[in-house]
mmCIF file of C-alpha atoms in Angstrom:
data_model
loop_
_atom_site.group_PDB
_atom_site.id
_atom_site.type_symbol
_atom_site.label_atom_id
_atom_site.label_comp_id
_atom_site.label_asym_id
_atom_site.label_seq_id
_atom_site.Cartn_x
_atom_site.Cartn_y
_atom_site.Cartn_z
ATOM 1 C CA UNK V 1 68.271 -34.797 3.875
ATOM 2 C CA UNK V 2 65.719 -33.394 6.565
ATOM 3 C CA UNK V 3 65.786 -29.886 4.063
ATOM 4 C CA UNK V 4 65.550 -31.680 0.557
ATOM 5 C CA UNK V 5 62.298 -33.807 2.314
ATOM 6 C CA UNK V 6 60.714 -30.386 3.190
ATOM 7 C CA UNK V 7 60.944 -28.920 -0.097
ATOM 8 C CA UNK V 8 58.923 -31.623 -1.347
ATOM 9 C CA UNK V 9 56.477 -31.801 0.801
ATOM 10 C CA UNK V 10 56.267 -27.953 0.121
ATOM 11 C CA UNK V 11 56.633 -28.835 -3.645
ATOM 12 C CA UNK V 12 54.191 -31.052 -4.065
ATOM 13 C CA UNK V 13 51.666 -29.151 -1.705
ATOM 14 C CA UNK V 14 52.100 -26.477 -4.333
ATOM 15 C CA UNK V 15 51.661 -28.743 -7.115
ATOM 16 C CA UNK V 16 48.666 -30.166 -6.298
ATOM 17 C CA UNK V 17 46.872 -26.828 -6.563
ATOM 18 C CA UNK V 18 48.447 -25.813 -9.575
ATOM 19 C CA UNK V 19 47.166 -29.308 -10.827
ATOM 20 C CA UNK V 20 43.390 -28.307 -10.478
ATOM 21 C CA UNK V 21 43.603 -24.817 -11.894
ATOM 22 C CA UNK V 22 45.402 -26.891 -14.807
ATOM 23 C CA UNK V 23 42.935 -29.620 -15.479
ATOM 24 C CA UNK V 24 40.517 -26.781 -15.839
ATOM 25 C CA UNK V 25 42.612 -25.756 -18.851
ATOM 26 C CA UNK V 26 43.463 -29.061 -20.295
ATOM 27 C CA UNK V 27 40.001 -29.981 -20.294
ATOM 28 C CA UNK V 28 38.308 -27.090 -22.648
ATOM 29 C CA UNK V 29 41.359 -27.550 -24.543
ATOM 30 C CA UNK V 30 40.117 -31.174 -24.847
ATOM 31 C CA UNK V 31 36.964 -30.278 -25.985
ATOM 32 C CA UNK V 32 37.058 -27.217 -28.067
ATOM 33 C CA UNK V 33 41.380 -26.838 -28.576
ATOM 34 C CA UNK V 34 40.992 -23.305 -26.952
ATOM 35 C CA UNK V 35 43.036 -22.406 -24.313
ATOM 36 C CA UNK V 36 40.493 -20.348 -22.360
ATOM 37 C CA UNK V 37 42.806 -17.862 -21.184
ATOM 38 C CA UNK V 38 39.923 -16.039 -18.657
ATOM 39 C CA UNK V 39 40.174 -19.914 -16.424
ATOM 40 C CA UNK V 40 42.636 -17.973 -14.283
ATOM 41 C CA UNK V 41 40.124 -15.033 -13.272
ATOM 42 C CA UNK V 42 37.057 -17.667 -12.704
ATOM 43 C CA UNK V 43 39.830 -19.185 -10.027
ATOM 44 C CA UNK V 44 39.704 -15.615 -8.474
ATOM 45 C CA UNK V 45 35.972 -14.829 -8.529
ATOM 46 C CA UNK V 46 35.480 -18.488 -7.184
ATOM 47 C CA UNK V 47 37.610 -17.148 -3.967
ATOM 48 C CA UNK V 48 35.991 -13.958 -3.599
ATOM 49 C CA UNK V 49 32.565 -15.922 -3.275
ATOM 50 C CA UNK V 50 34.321 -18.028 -0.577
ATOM 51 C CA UNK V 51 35.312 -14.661 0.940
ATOM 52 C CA UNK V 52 32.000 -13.199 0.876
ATOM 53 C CA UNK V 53 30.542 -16.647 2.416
ATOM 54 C CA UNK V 54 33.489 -17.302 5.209
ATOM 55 C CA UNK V 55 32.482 -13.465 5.847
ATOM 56 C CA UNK V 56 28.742 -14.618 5.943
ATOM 57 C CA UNK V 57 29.052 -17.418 8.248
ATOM 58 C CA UNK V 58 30.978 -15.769 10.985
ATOM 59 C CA UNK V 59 34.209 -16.098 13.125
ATOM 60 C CA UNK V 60 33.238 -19.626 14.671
ATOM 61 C CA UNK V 61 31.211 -20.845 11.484
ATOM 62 C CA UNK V 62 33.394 -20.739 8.959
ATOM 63 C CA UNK V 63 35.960 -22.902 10.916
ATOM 64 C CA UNK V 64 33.483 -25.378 11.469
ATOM 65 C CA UNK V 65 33.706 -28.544 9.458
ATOM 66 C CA UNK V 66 30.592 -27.533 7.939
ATOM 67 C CA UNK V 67 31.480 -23.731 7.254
ATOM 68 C CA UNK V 68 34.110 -25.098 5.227
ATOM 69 C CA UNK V 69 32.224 -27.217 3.144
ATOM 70 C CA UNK V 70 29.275 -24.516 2.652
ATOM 71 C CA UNK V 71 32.495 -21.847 1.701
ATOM 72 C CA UNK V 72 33.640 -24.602 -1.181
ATOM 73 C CA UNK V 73 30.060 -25.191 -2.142
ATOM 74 C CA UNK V 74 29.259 -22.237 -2.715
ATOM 75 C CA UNK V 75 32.007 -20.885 -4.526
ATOM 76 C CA UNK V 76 32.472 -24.087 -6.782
ATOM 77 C CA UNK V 77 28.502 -23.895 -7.843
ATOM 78 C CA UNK V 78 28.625 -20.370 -7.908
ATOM 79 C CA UNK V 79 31.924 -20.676 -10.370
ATOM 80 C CA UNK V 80 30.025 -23.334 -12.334
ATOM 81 C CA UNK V 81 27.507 -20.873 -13.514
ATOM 82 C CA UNK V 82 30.137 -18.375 -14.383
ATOM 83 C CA UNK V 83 31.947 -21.128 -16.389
ATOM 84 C CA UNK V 84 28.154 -21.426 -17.965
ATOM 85 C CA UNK V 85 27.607 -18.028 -18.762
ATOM 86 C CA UNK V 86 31.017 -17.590 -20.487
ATOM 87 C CA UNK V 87 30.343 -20.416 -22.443
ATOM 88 C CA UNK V 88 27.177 -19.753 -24.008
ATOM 89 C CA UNK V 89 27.530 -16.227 -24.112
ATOM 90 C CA UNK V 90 30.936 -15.527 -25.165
ATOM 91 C CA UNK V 91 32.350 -18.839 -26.765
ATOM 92 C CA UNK V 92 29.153 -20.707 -28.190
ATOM 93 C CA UNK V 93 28.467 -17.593 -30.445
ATOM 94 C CA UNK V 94 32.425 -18.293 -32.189
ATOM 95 C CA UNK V 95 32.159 -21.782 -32.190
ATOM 96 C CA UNK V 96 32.541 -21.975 -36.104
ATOM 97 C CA UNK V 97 34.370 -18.878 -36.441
ATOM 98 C CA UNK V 98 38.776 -19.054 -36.468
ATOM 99 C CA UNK V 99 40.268 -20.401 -33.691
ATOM 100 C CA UNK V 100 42.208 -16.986 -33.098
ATOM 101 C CA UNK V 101 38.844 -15.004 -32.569
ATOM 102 C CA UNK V 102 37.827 -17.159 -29.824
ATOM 103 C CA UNK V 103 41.332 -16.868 -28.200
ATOM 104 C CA UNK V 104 41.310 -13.124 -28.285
ATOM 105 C CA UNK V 105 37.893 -13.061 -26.842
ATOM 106 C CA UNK V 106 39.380 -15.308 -23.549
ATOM 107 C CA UNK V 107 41.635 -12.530 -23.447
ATOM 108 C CA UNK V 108 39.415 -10.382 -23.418
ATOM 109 C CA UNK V 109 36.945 -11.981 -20.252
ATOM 110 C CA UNK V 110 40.171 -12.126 -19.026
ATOM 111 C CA UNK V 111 40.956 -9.066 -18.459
ATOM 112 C CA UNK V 112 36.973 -7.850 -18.072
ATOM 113 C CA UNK V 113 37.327 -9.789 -14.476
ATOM 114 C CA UNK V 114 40.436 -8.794 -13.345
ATOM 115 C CA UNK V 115 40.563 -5.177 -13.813
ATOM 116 C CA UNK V 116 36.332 -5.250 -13.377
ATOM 117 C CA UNK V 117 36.700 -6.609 -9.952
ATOM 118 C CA UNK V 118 39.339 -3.696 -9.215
ATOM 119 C CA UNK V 119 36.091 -1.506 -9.102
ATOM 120 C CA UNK V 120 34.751 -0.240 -5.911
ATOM 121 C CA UNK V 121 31.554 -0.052 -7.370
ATOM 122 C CA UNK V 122 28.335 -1.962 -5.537
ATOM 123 C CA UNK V 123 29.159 -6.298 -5.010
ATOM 124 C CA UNK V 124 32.839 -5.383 -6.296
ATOM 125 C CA UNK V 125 35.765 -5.563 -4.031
ATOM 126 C CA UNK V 126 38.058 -2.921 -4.867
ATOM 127 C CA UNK V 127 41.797 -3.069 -5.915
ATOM 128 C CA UNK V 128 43.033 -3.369 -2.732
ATOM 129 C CA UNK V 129 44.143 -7.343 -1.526
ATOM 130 C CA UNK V 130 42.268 -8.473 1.395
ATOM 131 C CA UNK V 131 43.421 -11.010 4.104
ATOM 132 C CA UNK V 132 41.628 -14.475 3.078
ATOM 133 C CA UNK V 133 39.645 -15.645 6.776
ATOM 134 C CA UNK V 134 41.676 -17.987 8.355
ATOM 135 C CA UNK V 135 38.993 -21.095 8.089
ATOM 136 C CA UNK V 136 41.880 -23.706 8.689
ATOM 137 C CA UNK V 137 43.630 -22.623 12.050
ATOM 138 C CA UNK V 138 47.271 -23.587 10.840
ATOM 139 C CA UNK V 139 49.007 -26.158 13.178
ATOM 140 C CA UNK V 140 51.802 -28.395 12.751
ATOM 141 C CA UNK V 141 50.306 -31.977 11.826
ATOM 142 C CA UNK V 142 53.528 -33.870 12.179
ATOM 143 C CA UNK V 143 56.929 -33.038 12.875
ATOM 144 C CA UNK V 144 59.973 -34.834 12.411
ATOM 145 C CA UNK V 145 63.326 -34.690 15.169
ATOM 146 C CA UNK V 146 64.133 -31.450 16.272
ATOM 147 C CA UNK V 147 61.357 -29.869 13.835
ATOM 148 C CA UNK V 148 63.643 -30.593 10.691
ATOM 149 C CA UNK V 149 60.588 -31.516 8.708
ATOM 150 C CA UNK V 150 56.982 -29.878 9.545
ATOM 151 C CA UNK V 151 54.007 -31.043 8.001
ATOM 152 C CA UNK V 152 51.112 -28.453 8.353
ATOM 153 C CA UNK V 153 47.362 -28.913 8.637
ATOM 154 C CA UNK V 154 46.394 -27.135 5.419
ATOM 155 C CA UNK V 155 48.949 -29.098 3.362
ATOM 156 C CA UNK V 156 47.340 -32.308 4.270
ATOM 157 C CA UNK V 157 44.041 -30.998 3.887
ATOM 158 C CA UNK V 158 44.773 -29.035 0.297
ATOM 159 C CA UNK V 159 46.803 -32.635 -0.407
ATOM 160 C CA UNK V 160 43.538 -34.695 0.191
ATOM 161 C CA UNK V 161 40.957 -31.925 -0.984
ATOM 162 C CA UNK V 162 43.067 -32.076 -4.224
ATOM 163 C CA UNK V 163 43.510 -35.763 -4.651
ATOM 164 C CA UNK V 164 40.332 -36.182 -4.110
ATOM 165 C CA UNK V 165 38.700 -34.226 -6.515
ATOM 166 C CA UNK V 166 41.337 -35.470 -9.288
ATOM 167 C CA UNK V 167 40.257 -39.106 -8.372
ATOM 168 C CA UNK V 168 36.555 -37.907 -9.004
ATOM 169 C CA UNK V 169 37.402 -35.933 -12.295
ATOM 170 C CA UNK V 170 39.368 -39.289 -13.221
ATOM 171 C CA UNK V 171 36.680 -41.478 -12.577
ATOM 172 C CA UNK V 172 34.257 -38.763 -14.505
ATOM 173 C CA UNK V 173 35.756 -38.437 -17.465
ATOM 174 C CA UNK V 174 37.464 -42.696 -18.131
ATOM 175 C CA UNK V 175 34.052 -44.191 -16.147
ATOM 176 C CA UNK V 176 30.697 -42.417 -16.936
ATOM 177 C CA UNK V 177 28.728 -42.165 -20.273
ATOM 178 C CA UNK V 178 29.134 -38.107 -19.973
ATOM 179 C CA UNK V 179 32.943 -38.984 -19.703
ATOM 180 C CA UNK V 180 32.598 -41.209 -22.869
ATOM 181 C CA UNK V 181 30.588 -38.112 -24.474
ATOM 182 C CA UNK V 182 33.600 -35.582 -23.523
ATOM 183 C CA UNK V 183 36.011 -37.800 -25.321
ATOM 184 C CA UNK V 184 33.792 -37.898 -28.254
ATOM 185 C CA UNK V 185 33.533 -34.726 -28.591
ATOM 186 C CA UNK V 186 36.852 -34.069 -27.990
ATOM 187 C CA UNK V 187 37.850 -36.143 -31.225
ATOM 188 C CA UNK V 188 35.670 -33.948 -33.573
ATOM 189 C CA UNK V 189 32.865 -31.499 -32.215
ATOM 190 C CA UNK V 190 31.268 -32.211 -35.628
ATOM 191 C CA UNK V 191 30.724 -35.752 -36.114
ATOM 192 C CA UNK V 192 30.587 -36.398 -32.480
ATOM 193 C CA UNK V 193 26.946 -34.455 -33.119
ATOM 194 C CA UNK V 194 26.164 -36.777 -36.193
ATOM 195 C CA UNK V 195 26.602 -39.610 -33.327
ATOM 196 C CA UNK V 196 23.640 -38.116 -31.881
ATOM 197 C CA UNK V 197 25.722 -36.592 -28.995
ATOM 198 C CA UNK V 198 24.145 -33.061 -27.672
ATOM 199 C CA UNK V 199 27.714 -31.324 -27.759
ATOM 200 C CA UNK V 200 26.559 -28.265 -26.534
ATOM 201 C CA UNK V 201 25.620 -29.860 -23.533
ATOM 202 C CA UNK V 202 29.000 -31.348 -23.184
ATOM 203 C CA UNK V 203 30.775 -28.560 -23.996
ATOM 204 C CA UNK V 204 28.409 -26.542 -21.156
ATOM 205 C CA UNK V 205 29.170 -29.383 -18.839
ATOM 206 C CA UNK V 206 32.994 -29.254 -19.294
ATOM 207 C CA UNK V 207 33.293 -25.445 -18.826
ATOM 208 C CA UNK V 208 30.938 -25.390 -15.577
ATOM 209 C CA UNK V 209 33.106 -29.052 -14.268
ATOM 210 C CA UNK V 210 36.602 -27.072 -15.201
ATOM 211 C CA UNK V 211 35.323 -23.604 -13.239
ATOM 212 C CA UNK V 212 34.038 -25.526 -9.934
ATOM 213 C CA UNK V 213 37.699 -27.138 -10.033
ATOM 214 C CA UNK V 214 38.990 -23.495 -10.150
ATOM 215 C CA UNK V 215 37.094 -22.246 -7.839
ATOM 216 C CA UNK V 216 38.098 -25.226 -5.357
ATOM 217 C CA UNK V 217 41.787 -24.515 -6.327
ATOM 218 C CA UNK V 218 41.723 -21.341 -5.580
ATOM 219 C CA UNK V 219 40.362 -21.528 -2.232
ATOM 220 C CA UNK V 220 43.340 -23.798 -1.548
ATOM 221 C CA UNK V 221 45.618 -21.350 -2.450
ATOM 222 C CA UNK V 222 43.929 -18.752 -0.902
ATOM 223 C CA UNK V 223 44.129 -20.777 2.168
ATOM 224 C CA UNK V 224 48.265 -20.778 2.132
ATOM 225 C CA UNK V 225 48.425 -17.304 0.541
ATOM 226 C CA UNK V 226 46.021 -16.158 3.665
ATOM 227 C CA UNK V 227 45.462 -13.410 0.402
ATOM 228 C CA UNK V 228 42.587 -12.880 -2.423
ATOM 229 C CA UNK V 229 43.477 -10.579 -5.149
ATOM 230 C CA UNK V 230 41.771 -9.678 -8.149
ATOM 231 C CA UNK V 231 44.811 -9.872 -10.007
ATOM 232 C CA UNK V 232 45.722 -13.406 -8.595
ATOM 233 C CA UNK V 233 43.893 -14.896 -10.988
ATOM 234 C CA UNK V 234 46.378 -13.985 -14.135
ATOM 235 C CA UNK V 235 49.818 -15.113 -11.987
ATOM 236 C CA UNK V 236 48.150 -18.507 -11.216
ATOM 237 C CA UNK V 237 46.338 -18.878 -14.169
ATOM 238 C CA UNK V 238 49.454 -18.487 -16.569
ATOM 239 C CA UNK V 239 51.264 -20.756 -13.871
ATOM 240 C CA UNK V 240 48.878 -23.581 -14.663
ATOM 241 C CA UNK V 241 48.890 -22.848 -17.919
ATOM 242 C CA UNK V 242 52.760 -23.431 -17.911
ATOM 243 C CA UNK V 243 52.035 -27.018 -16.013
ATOM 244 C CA UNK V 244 49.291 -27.654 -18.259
ATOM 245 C CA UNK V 245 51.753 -27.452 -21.256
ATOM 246 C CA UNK V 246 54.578 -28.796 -19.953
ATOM 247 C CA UNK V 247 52.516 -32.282 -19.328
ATOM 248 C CA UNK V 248 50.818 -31.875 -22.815
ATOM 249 C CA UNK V 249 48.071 -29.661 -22.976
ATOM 250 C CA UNK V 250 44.631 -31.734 -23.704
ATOM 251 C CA UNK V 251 46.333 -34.770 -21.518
ATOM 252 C CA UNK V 252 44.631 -35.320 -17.858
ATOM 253 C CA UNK V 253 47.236 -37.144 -16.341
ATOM 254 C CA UNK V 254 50.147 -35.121 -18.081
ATOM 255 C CA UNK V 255 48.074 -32.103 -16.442
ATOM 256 C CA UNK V 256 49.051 -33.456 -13.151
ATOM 257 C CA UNK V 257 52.304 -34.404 -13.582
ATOM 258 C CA UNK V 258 53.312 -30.905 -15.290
ATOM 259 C CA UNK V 259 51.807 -29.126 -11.974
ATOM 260 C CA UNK V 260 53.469 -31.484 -9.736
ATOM 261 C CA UNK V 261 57.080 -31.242 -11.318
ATOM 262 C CA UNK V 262 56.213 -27.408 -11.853
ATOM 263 C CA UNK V 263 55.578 -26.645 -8.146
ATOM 264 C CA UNK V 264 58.621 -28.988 -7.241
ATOM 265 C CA UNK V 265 61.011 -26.818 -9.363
ATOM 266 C CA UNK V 266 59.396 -23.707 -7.789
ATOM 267 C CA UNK V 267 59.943 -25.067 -4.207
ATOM 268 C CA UNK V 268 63.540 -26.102 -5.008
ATOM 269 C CA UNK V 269 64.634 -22.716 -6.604
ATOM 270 C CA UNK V 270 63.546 -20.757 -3.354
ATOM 271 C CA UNK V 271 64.888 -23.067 -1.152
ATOM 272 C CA UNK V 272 68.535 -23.834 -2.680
ATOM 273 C CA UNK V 273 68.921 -20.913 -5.144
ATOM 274 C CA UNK V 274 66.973 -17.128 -4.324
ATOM 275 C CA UNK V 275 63.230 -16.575 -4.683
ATOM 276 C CA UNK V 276 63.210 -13.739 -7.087
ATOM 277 C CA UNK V 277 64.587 -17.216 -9.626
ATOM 278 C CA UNK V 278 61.390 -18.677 -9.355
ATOM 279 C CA UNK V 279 59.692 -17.342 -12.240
ATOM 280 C CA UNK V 280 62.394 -17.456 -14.238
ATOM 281 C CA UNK V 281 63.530 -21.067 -13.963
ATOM 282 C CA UNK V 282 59.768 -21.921 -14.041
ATOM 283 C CA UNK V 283 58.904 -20.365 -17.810
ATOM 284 C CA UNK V 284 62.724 -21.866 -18.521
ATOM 285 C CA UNK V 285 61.858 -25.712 -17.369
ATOM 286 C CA UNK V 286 59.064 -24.823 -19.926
ATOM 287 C CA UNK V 287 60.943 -24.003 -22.722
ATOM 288 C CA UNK V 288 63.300 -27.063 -21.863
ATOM 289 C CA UNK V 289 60.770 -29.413 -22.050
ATOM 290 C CA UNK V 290 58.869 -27.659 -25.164
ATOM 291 C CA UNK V 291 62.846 -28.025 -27.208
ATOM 292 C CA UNK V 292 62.769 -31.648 -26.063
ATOM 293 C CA UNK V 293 59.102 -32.757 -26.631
ATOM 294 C CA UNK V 294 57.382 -29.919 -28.264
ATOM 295 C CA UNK V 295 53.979 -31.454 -27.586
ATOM 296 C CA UNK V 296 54.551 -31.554 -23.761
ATOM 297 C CA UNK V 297 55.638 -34.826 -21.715
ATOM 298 C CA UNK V 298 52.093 -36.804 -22.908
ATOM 299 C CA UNK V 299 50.995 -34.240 -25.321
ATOM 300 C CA UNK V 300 50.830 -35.560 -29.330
ATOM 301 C CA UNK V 301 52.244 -32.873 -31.672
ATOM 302 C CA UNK V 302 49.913 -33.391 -34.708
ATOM 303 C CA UNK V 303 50.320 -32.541 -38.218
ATOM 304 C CA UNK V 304 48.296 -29.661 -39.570
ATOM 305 C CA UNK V 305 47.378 -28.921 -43.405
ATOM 306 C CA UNK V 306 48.207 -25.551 -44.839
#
């Protein structure tokens, strides 16, 4: 009992950060119905600001309360930007144009960052992976008999961290006017516009909201990796992806769930069957769930004309 209660505290630790990479995901797909395939790499230049800034600080200041809230700052505003940049400069440009030239060009970014960043040129890091600073000083936060269950620090902290910024997105998107706006435009880009709604600004809006998440997921995961990458950005980006389509791609809450019930398969694979199943059972649970309900658990599967 003690071992099945660890896994899911491990599982759902896990879950919860696949759960903001895939909101990132669900939510351009709301918008524009492109899965921005580059949402992945943003995650990984999002951590490598929060490198360069935990670097910045120092030793002492970047385990400081404050450190840590500069090092997420930073990278989540700095990601926003980059989210900006991609929009107006890459995706704006094919707005009108076939959904399939848009999707190569995310491809395309994609792969721009991740093998970019593998540069040793100037700002660029290099191929090699780089130990993430240790800005939360692991320790066990609560322990249960004869250490049958452990809690750690950074699980409670990535738990809340997470939570909390779902709660905010929640409250963004079902409680605001910009929220209404998203959901507008969502419906149809076109007539949303007619409605006198600036949809480019929306559309901005969502793409810089959906990096910053990244970015603040992928400090949480660099955090329990204790690694940065530049190719971490495709392995957790496609495994968001999967949770993002298992709960119904376009759906918030399914989002959440998917990533949840993803990292809870993960976590239950390594510890009752063999790690090197993970990925495996993974992309099968989402080809289960795609021959049962081939719009996701919350997704719609709607009609198209030909």
């Amino acid at each position: 009992m003690s071992q099945l209660l660890q896994h899911l505290i491990n599982g759902l630790a896990a879950g919860t950060i696949y759960a903001l990479v895939a909101l990132g995901y669900t939510m351009v797909y709301g918008v524009l119905k492109l899965i921005n395939f580059a949402h992945g790499d943003v995650m990984m230049v999002g951590v490598y600001m929060g490198y360069a800034t935990a670097f910045a600080l120092g030793r002492e200041a970047q385990r400081s309360l404050w450190g840590v809230v500069v090092i997420f700052a930073v990278a989540m505003v700095g990601c926003a930007l980059l989210g900006f940049l991609i929009e107006r400069f890459a995706y704006r440009p094919l707005r009108e144009k076939p959904r399939l030239t848009a999707l190569i060009t995310a491809i395309g970014i994609s792969f721009a960052l991740s093998y970019g960043f593998q540069l040793d040129i100037g700002f660029l890091p290099g191929a090699s992976p780089r130990a993430f600073p240790e800005v939360i000083v692991p320790s066990e936060w609560f322990i249960v008999g004869d250490r049958d269950v452990v809690v750690w620090n950074w699980q409670v902290i990535s738990f809340l961290i997470a939570v909390g910024l779902m709660a905010a997105l929640q409250f963004l998107v079902y409680r605001t006017r910009f929220g209404k706006a998203m959901r507008a435009v969502s419906w149809d880009h076109r007539t949303a516009a007619l409605m006198g709604i600036p949809t480019d600004r929306i559309i901005a809006l969502t793409f810089m909201l959906s990096s910053a998440l990244a970015a603040g997921a992928g400090l949480l995961y660099a955090i329990k990796d204790t690694s940065v990458s530049p190719l971490m950005g495709l392995y957790v980006g496609l495994k968001a992806f999967v949770a993002a389509v298992i709960g119904g791609i376009g759906n918030v809450p399914g989002a959440v769930v998917g990533a949840l019930l993803l990292g809870l398969v993960e976590e239950f694979v390594v510890g009752y069957a063999a790690s090197t199943w993970r990925d495996a059972v993974a992309f099968g649970f989402l080809i289960l769930v795609l021959l049962v309900k081939p719009g996701g658990l919350f997704g719609r599967v709607a009609a198209e004309k030909v």
